[in-house]
Coordinates of N, CA and C in Angstrom, one line a residue:
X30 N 0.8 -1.2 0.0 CA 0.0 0.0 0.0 C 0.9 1.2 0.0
X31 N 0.2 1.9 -0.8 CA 1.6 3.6 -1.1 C 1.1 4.1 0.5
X32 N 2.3 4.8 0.6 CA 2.2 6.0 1.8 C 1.0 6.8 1.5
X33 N 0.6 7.3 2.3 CA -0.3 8.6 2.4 C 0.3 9.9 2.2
X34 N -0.4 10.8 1.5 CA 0.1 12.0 0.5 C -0.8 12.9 1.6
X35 N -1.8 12.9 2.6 CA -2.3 13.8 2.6 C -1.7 14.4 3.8
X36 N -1.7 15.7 4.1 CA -0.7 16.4 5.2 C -1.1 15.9 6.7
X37 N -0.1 15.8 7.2 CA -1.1 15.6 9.0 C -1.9 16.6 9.2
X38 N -2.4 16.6 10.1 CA -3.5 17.7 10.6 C -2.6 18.6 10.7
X39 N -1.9 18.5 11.7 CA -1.1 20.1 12.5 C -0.6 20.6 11.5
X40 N -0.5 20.5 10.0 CA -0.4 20.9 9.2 C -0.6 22.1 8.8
X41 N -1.8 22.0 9.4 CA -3.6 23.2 8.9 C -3.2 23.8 10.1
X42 N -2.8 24.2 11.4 CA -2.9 24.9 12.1 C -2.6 25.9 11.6
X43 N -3.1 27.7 12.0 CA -2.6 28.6 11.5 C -2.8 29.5 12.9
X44 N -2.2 30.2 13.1 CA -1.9 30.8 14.6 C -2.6 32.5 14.2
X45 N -2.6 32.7 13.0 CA -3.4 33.8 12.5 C -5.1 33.3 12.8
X46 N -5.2 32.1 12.0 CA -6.6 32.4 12.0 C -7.3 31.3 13.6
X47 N -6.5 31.4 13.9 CA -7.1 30.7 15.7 C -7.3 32.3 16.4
X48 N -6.4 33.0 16.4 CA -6.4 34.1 16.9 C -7.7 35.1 16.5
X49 N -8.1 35.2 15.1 CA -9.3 35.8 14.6 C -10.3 35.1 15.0
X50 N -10.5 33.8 15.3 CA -11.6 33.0 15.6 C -12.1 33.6 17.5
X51 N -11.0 33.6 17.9 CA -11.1 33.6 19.9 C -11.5 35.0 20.1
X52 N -10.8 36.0 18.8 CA -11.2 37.2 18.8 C -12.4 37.5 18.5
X53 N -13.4 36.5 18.3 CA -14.2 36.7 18.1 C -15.6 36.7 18.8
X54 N -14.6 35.5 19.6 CA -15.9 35.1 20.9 C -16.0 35.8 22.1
X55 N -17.4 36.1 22.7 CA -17.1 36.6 24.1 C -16.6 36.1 25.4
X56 N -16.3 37.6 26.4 CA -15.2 37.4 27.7 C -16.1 36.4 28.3
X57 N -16.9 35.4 27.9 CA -17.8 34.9 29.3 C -17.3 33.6 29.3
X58 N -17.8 32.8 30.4 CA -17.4 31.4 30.5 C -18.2 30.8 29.4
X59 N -19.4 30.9 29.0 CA -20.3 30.3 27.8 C -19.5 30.5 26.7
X60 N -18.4 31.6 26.2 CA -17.9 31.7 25.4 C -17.0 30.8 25.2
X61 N -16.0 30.4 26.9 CA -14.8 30.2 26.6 C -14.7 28.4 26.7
X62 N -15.9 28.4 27.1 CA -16.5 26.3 27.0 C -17.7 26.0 25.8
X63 N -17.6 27.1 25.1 CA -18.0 26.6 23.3 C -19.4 26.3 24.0
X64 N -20.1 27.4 24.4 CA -21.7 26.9 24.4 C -22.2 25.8 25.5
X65 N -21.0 25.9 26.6 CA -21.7 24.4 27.5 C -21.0 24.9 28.8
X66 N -21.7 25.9 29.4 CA -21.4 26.3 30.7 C -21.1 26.0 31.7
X67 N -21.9 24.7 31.4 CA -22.8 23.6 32.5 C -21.7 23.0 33.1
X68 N -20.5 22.7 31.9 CA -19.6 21.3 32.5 C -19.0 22.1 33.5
X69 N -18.4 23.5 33.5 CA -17.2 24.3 34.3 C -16.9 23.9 35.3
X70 N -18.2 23.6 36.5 CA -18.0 22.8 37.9 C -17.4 21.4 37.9
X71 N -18.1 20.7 36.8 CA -17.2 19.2 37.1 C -16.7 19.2 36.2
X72 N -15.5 20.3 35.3 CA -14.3 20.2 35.1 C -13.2 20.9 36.3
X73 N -13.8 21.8 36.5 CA -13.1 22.4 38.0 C -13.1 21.8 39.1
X74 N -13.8 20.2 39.7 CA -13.7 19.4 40.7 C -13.1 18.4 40.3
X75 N -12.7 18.3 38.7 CA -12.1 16.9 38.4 C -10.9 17.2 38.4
X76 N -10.4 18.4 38.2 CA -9.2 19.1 38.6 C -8.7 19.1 39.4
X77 N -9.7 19.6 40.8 CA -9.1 20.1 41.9 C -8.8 18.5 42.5
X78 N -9.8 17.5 42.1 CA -9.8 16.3 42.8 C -8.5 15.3 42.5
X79 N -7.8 15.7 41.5 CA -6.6 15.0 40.4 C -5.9 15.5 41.3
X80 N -5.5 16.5 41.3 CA -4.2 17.6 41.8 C -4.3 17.1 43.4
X81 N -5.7 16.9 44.2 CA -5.1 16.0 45.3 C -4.3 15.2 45.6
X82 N -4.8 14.3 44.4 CA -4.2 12.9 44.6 C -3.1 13.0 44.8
X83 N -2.5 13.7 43.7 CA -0.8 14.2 43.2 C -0.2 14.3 44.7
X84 N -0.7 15.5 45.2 CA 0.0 16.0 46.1 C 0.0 14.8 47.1
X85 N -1.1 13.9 47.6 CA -1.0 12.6 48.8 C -0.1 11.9 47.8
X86 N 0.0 11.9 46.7 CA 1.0 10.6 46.2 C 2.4 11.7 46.1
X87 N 2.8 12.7 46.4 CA 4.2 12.5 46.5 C 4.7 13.1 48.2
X88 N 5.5 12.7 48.7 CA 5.7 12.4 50.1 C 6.1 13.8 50.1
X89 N 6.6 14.7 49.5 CA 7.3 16.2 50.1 C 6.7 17.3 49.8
X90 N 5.2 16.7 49.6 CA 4.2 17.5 49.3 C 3.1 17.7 50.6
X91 N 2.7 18.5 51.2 CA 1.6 19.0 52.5 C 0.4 18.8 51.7
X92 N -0.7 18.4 51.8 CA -1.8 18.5 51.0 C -2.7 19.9 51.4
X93 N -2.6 20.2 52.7 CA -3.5 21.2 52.8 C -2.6 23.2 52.4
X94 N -1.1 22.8 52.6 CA -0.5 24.2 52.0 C -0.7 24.8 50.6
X95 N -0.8 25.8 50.9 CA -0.5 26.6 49.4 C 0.6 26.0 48.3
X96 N 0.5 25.6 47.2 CA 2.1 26.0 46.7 C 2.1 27.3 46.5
X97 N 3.2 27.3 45.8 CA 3.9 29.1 45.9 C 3.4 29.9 44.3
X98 N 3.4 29.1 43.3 CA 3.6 29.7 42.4 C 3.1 28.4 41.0
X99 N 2.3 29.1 40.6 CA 1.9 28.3 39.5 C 1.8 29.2 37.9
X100 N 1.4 29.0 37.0 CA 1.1 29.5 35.7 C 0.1 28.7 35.1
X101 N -1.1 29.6 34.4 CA -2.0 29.1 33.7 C -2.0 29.6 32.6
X102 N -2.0 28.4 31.2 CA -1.4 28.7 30.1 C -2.7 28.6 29.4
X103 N -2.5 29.5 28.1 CA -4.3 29.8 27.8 C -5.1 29.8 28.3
X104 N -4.7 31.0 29.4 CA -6.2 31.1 30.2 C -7.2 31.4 30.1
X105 N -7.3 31.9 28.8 CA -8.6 32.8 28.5 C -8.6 33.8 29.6
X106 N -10.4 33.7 29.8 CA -10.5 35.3 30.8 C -10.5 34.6 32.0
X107 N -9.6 33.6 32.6 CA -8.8 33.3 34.1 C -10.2 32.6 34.5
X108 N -10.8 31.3 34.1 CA -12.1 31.0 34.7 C -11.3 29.8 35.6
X109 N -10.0 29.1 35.1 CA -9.6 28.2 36.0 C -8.8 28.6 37.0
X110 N -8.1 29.8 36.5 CA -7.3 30.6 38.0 C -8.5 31.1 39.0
X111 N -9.5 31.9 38.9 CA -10.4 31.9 39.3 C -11.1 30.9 40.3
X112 N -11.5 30.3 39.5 CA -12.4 28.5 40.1 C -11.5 27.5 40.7
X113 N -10.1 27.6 40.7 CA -9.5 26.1 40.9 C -7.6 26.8 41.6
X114 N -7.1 27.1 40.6 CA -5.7 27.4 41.1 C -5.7 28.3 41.8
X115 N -6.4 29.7 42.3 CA -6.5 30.5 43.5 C -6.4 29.4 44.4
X116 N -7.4 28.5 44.6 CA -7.1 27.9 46.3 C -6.1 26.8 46.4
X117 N -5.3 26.7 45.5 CA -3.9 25.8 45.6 C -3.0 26.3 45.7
X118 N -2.9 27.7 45.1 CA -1.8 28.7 44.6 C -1.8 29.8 45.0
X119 N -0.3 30.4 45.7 CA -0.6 31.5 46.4 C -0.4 32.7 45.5
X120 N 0.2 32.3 44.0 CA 0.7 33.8 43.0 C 0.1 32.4 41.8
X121 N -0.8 33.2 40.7 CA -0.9 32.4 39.9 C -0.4 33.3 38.4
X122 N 0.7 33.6 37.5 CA 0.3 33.8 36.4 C -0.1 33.1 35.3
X123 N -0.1 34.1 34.2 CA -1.8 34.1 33.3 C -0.6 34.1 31.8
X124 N -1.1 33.4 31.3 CA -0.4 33.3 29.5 C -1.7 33.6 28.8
X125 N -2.2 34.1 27.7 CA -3.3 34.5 27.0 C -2.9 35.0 26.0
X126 N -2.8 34.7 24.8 CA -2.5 35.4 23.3 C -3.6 36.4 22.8
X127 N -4.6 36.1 23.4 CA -6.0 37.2 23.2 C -6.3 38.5 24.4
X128 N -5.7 39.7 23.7 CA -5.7 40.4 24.6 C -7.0 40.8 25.1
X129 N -8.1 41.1 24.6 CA -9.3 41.0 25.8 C -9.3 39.9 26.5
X130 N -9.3 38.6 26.6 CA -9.5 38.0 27.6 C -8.4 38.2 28.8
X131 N -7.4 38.5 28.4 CA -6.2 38.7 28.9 C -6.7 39.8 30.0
X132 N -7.3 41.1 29.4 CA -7.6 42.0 30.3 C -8.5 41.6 31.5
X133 N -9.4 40.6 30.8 CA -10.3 39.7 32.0 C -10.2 39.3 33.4
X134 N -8.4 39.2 33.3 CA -8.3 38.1 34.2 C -8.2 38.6 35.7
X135 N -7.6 40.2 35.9 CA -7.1 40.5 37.2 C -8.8 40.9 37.5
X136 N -9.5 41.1 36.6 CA -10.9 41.3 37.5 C -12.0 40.4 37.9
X137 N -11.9 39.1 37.8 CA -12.7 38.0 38.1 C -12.2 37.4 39.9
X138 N -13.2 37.4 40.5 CA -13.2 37.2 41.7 C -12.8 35.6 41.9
X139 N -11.8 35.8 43.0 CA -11.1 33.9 42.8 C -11.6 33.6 44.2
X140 N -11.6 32.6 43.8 CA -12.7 31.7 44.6 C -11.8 31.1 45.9
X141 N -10.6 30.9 46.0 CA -9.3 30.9 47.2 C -8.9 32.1 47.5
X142 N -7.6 32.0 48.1 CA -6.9 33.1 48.3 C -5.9 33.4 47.7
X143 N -5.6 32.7 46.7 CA -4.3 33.0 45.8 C -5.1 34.1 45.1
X144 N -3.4 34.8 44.1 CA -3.9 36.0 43.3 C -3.3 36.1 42.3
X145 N -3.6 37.0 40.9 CA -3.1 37.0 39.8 C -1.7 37.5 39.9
X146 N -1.2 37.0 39.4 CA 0.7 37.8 39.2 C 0.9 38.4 37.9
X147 N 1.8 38.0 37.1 CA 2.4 38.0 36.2 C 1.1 38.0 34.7
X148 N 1.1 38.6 34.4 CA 0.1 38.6 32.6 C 0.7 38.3 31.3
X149 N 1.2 37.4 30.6 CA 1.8 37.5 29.3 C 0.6 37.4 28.5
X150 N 0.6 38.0 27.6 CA -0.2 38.1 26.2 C 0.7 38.0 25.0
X151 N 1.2 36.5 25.0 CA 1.5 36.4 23.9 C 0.9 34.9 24.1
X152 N 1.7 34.1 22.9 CA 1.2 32.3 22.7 C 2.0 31.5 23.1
X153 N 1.7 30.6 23.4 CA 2.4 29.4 23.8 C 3.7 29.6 23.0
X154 N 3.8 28.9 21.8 CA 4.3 28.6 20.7 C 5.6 29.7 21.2
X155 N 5.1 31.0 21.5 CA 6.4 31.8 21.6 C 7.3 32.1 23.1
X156 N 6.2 31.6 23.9 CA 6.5 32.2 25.7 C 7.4 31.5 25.9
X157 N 8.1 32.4 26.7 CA 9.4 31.7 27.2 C 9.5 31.4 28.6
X158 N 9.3 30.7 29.4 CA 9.2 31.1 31.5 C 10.4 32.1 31.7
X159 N 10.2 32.8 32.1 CA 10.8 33.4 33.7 C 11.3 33.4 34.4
X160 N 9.9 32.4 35.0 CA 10.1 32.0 36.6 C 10.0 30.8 36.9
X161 N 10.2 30.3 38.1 CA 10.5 28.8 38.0 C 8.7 28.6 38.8
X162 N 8.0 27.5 38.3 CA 6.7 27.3 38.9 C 6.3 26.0 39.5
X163 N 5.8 25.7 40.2 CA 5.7 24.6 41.6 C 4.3 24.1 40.3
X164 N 3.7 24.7 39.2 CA 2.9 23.9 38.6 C 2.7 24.3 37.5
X165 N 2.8 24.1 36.2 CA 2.2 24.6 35.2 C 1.0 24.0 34.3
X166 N 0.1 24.5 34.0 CA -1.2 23.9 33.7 C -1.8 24.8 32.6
X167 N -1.4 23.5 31.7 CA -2.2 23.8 30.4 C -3.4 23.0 29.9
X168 N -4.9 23.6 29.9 CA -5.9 23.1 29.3 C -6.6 23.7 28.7
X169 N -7.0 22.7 27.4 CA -8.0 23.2 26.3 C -7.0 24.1 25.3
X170 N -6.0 24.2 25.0 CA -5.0 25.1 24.5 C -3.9 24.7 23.6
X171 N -3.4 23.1 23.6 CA -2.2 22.7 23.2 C -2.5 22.4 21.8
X172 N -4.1 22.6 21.4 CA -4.5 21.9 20.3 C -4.0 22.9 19.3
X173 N -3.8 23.9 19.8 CA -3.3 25.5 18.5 C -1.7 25.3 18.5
X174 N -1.1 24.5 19.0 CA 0.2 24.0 18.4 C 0.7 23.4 17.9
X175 N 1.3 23.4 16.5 CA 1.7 22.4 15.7 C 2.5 20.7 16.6
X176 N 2.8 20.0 16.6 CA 3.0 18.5 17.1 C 4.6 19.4 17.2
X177 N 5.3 19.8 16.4 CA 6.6 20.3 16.5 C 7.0 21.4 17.8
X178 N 6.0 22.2 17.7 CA 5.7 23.4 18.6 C 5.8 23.4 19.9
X179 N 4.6 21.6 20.2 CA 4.0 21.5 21.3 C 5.6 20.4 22.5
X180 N 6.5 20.0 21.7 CA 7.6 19.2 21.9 C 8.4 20.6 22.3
X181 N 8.9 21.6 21.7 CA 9.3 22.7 21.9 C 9.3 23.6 23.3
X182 N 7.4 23.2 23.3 CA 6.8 24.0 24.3 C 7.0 23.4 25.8
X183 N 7.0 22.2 26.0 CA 7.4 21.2 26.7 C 8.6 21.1 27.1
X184 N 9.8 21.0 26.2 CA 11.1 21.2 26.5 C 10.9 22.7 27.4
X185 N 10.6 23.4 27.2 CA 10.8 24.8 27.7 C 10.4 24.5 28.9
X186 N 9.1 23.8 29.2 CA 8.5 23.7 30.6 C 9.3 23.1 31.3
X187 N 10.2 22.3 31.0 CA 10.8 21.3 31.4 C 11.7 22.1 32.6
X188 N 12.3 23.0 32.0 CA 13.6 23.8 32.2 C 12.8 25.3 33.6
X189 N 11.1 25.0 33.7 CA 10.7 26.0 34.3 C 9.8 25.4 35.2
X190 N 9.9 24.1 35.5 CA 8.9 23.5 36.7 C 10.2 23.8 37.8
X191 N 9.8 23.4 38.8 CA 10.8 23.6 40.6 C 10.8 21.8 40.7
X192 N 11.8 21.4 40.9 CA 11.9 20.2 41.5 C 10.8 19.2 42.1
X193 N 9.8 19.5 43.0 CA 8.7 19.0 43.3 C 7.4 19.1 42.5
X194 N 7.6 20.2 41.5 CA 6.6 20.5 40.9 C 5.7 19.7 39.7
X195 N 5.0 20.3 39.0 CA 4.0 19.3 37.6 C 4.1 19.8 36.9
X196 N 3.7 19.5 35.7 CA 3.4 20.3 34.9 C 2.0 19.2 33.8
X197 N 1.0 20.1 33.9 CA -0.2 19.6 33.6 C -0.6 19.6 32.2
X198 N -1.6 18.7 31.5 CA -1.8 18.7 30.3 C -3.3 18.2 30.5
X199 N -4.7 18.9 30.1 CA -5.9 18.5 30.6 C -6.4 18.6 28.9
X200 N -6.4 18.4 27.9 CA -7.1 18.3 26.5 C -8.1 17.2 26.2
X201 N -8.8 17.7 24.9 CA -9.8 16.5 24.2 C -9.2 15.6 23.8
X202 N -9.8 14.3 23.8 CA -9.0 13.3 23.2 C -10.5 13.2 21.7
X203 N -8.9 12.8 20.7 CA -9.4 12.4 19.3 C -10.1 11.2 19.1
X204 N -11.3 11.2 18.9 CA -12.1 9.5 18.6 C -12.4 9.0 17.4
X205 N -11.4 9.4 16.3 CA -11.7 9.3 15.3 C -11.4 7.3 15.1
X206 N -12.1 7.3 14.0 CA -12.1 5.6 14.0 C -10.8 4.9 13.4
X207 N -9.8 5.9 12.7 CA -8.7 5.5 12.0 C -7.8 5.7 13.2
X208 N -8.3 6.3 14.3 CA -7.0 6.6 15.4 C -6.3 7.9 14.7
X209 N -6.3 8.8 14.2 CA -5.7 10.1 14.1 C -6.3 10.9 14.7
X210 N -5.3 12.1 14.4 CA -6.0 13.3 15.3 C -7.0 14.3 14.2
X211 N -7.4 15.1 14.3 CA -8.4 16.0 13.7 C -8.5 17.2 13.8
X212 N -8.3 17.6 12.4 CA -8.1 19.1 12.5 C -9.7 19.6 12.8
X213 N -9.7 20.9 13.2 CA -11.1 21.7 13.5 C -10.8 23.4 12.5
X214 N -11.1 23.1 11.5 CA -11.1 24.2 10.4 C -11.8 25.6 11.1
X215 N -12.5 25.8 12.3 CA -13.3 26.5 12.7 C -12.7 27.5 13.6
X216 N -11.8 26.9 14.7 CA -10.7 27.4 15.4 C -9.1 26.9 15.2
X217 N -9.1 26.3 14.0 CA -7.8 25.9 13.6 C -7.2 25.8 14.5
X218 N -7.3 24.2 14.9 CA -6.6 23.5 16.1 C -6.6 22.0 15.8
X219 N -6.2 21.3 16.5 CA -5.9 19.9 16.3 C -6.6 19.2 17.4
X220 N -7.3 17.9 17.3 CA -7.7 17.2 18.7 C -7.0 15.9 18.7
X221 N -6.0 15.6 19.5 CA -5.0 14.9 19.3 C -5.3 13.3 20.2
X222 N -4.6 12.4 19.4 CA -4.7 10.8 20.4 C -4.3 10.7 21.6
X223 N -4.8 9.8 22.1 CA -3.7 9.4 23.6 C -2.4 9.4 23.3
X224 N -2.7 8.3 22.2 CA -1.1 7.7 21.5 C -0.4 8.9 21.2
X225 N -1.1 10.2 20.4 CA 0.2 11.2 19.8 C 0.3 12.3 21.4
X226 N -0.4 12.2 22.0 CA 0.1 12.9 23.1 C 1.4 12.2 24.1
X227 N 1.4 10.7 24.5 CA 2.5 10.3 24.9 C 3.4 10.4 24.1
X228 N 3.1 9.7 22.9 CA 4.2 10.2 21.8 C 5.4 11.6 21.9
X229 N 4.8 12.7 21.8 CA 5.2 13.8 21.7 C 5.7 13.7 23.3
X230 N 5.3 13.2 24.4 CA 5.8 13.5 26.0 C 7.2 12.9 25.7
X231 N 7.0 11.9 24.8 CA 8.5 11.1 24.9 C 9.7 11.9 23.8
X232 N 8.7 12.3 22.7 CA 9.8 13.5 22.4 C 10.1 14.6 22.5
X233 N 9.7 14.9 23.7 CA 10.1 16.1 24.7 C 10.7 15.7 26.0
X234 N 11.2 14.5 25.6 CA 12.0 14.2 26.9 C 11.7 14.0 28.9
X235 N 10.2 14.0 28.8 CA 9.5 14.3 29.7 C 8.6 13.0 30.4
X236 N 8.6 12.5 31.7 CA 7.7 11.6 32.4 C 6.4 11.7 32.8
X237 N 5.6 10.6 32.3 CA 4.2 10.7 32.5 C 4.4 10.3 33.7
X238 N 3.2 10.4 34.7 CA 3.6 10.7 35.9 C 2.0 9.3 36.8
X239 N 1.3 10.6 36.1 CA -0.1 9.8 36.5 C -1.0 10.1 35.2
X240 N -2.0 9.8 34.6 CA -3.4 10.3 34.2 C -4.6 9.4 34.2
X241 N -5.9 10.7 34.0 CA -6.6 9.7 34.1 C -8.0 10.4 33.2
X242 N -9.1 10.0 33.3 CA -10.2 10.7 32.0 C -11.4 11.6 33.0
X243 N -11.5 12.8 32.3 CA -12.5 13.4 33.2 C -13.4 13.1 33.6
X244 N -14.4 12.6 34.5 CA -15.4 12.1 34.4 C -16.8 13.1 34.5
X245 N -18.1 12.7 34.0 CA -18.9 13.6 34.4 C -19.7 14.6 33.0
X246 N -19.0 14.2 32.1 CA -19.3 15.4 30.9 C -20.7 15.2 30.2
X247 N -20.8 16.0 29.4 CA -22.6 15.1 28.7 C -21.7 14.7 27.7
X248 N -22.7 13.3 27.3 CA -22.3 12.6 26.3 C -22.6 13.6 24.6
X249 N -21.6 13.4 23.7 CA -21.7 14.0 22.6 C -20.4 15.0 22.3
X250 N -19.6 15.2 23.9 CA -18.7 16.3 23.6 C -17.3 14.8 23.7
X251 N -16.2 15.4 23.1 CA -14.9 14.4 23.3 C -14.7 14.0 24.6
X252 N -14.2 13.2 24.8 CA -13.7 12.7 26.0 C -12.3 13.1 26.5
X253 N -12.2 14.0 27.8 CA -11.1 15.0 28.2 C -10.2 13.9 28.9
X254 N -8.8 14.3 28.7 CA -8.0 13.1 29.5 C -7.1 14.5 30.3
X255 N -6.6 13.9 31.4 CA -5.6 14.6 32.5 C -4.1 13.8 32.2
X256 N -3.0 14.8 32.6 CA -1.8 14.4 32.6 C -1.3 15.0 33.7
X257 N 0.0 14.2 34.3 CA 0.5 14.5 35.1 C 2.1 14.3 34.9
X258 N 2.6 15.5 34.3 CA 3.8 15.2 33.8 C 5.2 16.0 34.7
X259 N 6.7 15.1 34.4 CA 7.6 15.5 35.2 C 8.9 15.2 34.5
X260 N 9.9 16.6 34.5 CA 10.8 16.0 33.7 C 12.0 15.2 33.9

C-alpha cells in the first residue's frame, strides 16, 4: 500500500486564524467552553480532585498548604485561575494570546486566596518562563500548536517546573475511528490521540507521571484526559 500524500493535521494549524476566531468570541465562560457552561464545575472538581491525589501521592508535598507559584497557560479570561488554582496557589500567572480575555483576568473574583501575578499576552508557541513554577497547567489550549511546537513547548517547561513541581496537560481526546488526530477548520486547532500525546511526551524528553479521563461530561462532547507530567 503507497504511503499517504495527505498532510497531517497540525499541518492546517494557522496561529493567524485561531487568533481571529477567539477574537471573536465573548469574555464569558459560555464563550470560553464553546456553548456548554454547564460542565465548568465538574471540570473544576475533576481538577481540583486530580491535583489532590498528586499531592497525597508525593511524600514532600503538604496537602492542605498553598504552593507558591503556578502558571496558567491559555487562560482565556482566568475561569480556572479563578475557580480552581487561587485555592492551591498563592501567586498564579496568566499566558493569554488574546488580549481582551487577557484583560479579563485581574478582574474576576477567585474563589481561594491565591492571586493574579504576572500577565503574558502572547502564545504558547512563543513564551518563554521566567520563573520557575511549583505547577504549570495547560488546558483546552495545546490543540493551537503544531506536534513540533508542542515538543518545543514542553522542553521549555521542562527547564521551568521547581523540582517538586507538575506540569499539567488537561485536553480532548481524538475519537476518530482511524485513530488520528483531527483538525477543527473553525478554530484551527488539532484534537489529538492518547497515543500522539505520549508520543510527543517522549519526544520532549518528559515523564508521564499519573493520568486519568474526566469524568462527568454530557455525552456527545470528546472525552477530556488529565496528565501529570515530570521532567
Amino acid at each position: 500500500m503507497a504511503p499517504s500524500t495527505n498532510p497531517a493535521p497540525d499541518a492546517n494549524i494557522s496561529t493567524s486564524d485561531s487568533l481571529r476566531y477567539w477574537n471573536s468570541i465573548s469574555t464569558t465562560v459560555d464563550g470560553m467552553l464553546g456553548g456548554y457552561p454547564e460542565i465548568s464545575r465538574t471540570d473544576l472538581k475533576g481538577s481540583a480532585n486530580f491535583f489532590a491525589k498528586l499531592r497525597r501521592e508525593q511524600a514532600s508535598q503538604s496537602g492542605n498548604s498553598l504552593i507558591q507559584r503556578a502558571v496558567d497557560c491559555g487562560a482565556g479570561i482566568g475561569r480556572i485561575t479563578a475557580g480552581f488554582l487561587s485555592t492551591v496557589c498563592e501567586v498564579v500567572d496568566v499566558v493569554e494570546p488574546v488580549e481582551k480575555f487577557a484583560q479579563e483576568v485581574k478582574g474576576q473574583k477567585m474563589v481561594g486566596s491565591g492571586s493574579v501575578g504576572s500577565v503574558y499576552v502572547t502564545g504558547l508557541e512563543v513564551w518563554a518562563p521566567e520563573a520557575q513554577y511549583d505547577l504549570i497547567w495547560n488546558q483546552w489550549c495545546l490543540g493551537h500548536l503544531t506536534d513540533k511546537q508542542l515538543v518545543s513547548y514542553l522542553e521549555r517547561c521542562k527547564h521551568a517546573v521547581t523540582i517538586d513541581g507538575w506540569i499539567i496537560v488537561k485536553e480532548n481526546m481524538s475519537t476518530n475511528v482511524d485513530g488520528r488526530d483531527v483538525f477543527d477548520q473553525q478554530d484551527s486547532s488539532v484534537t489529538r490521540t492518547d497515543q500522539k500525546f505520549r508520543q510527543l511526551f517522549k519526544e520532549a524528553d518528559i515523564r508521564l507521571i499519573k493520568t486519568e479521563v474526566q469524568r462527568g461530561f454530557p455525552k456527545g462532547l470528546y472525552p477530556v484526559r488529565i496528565y501529570a507530567l515530570k521532567p
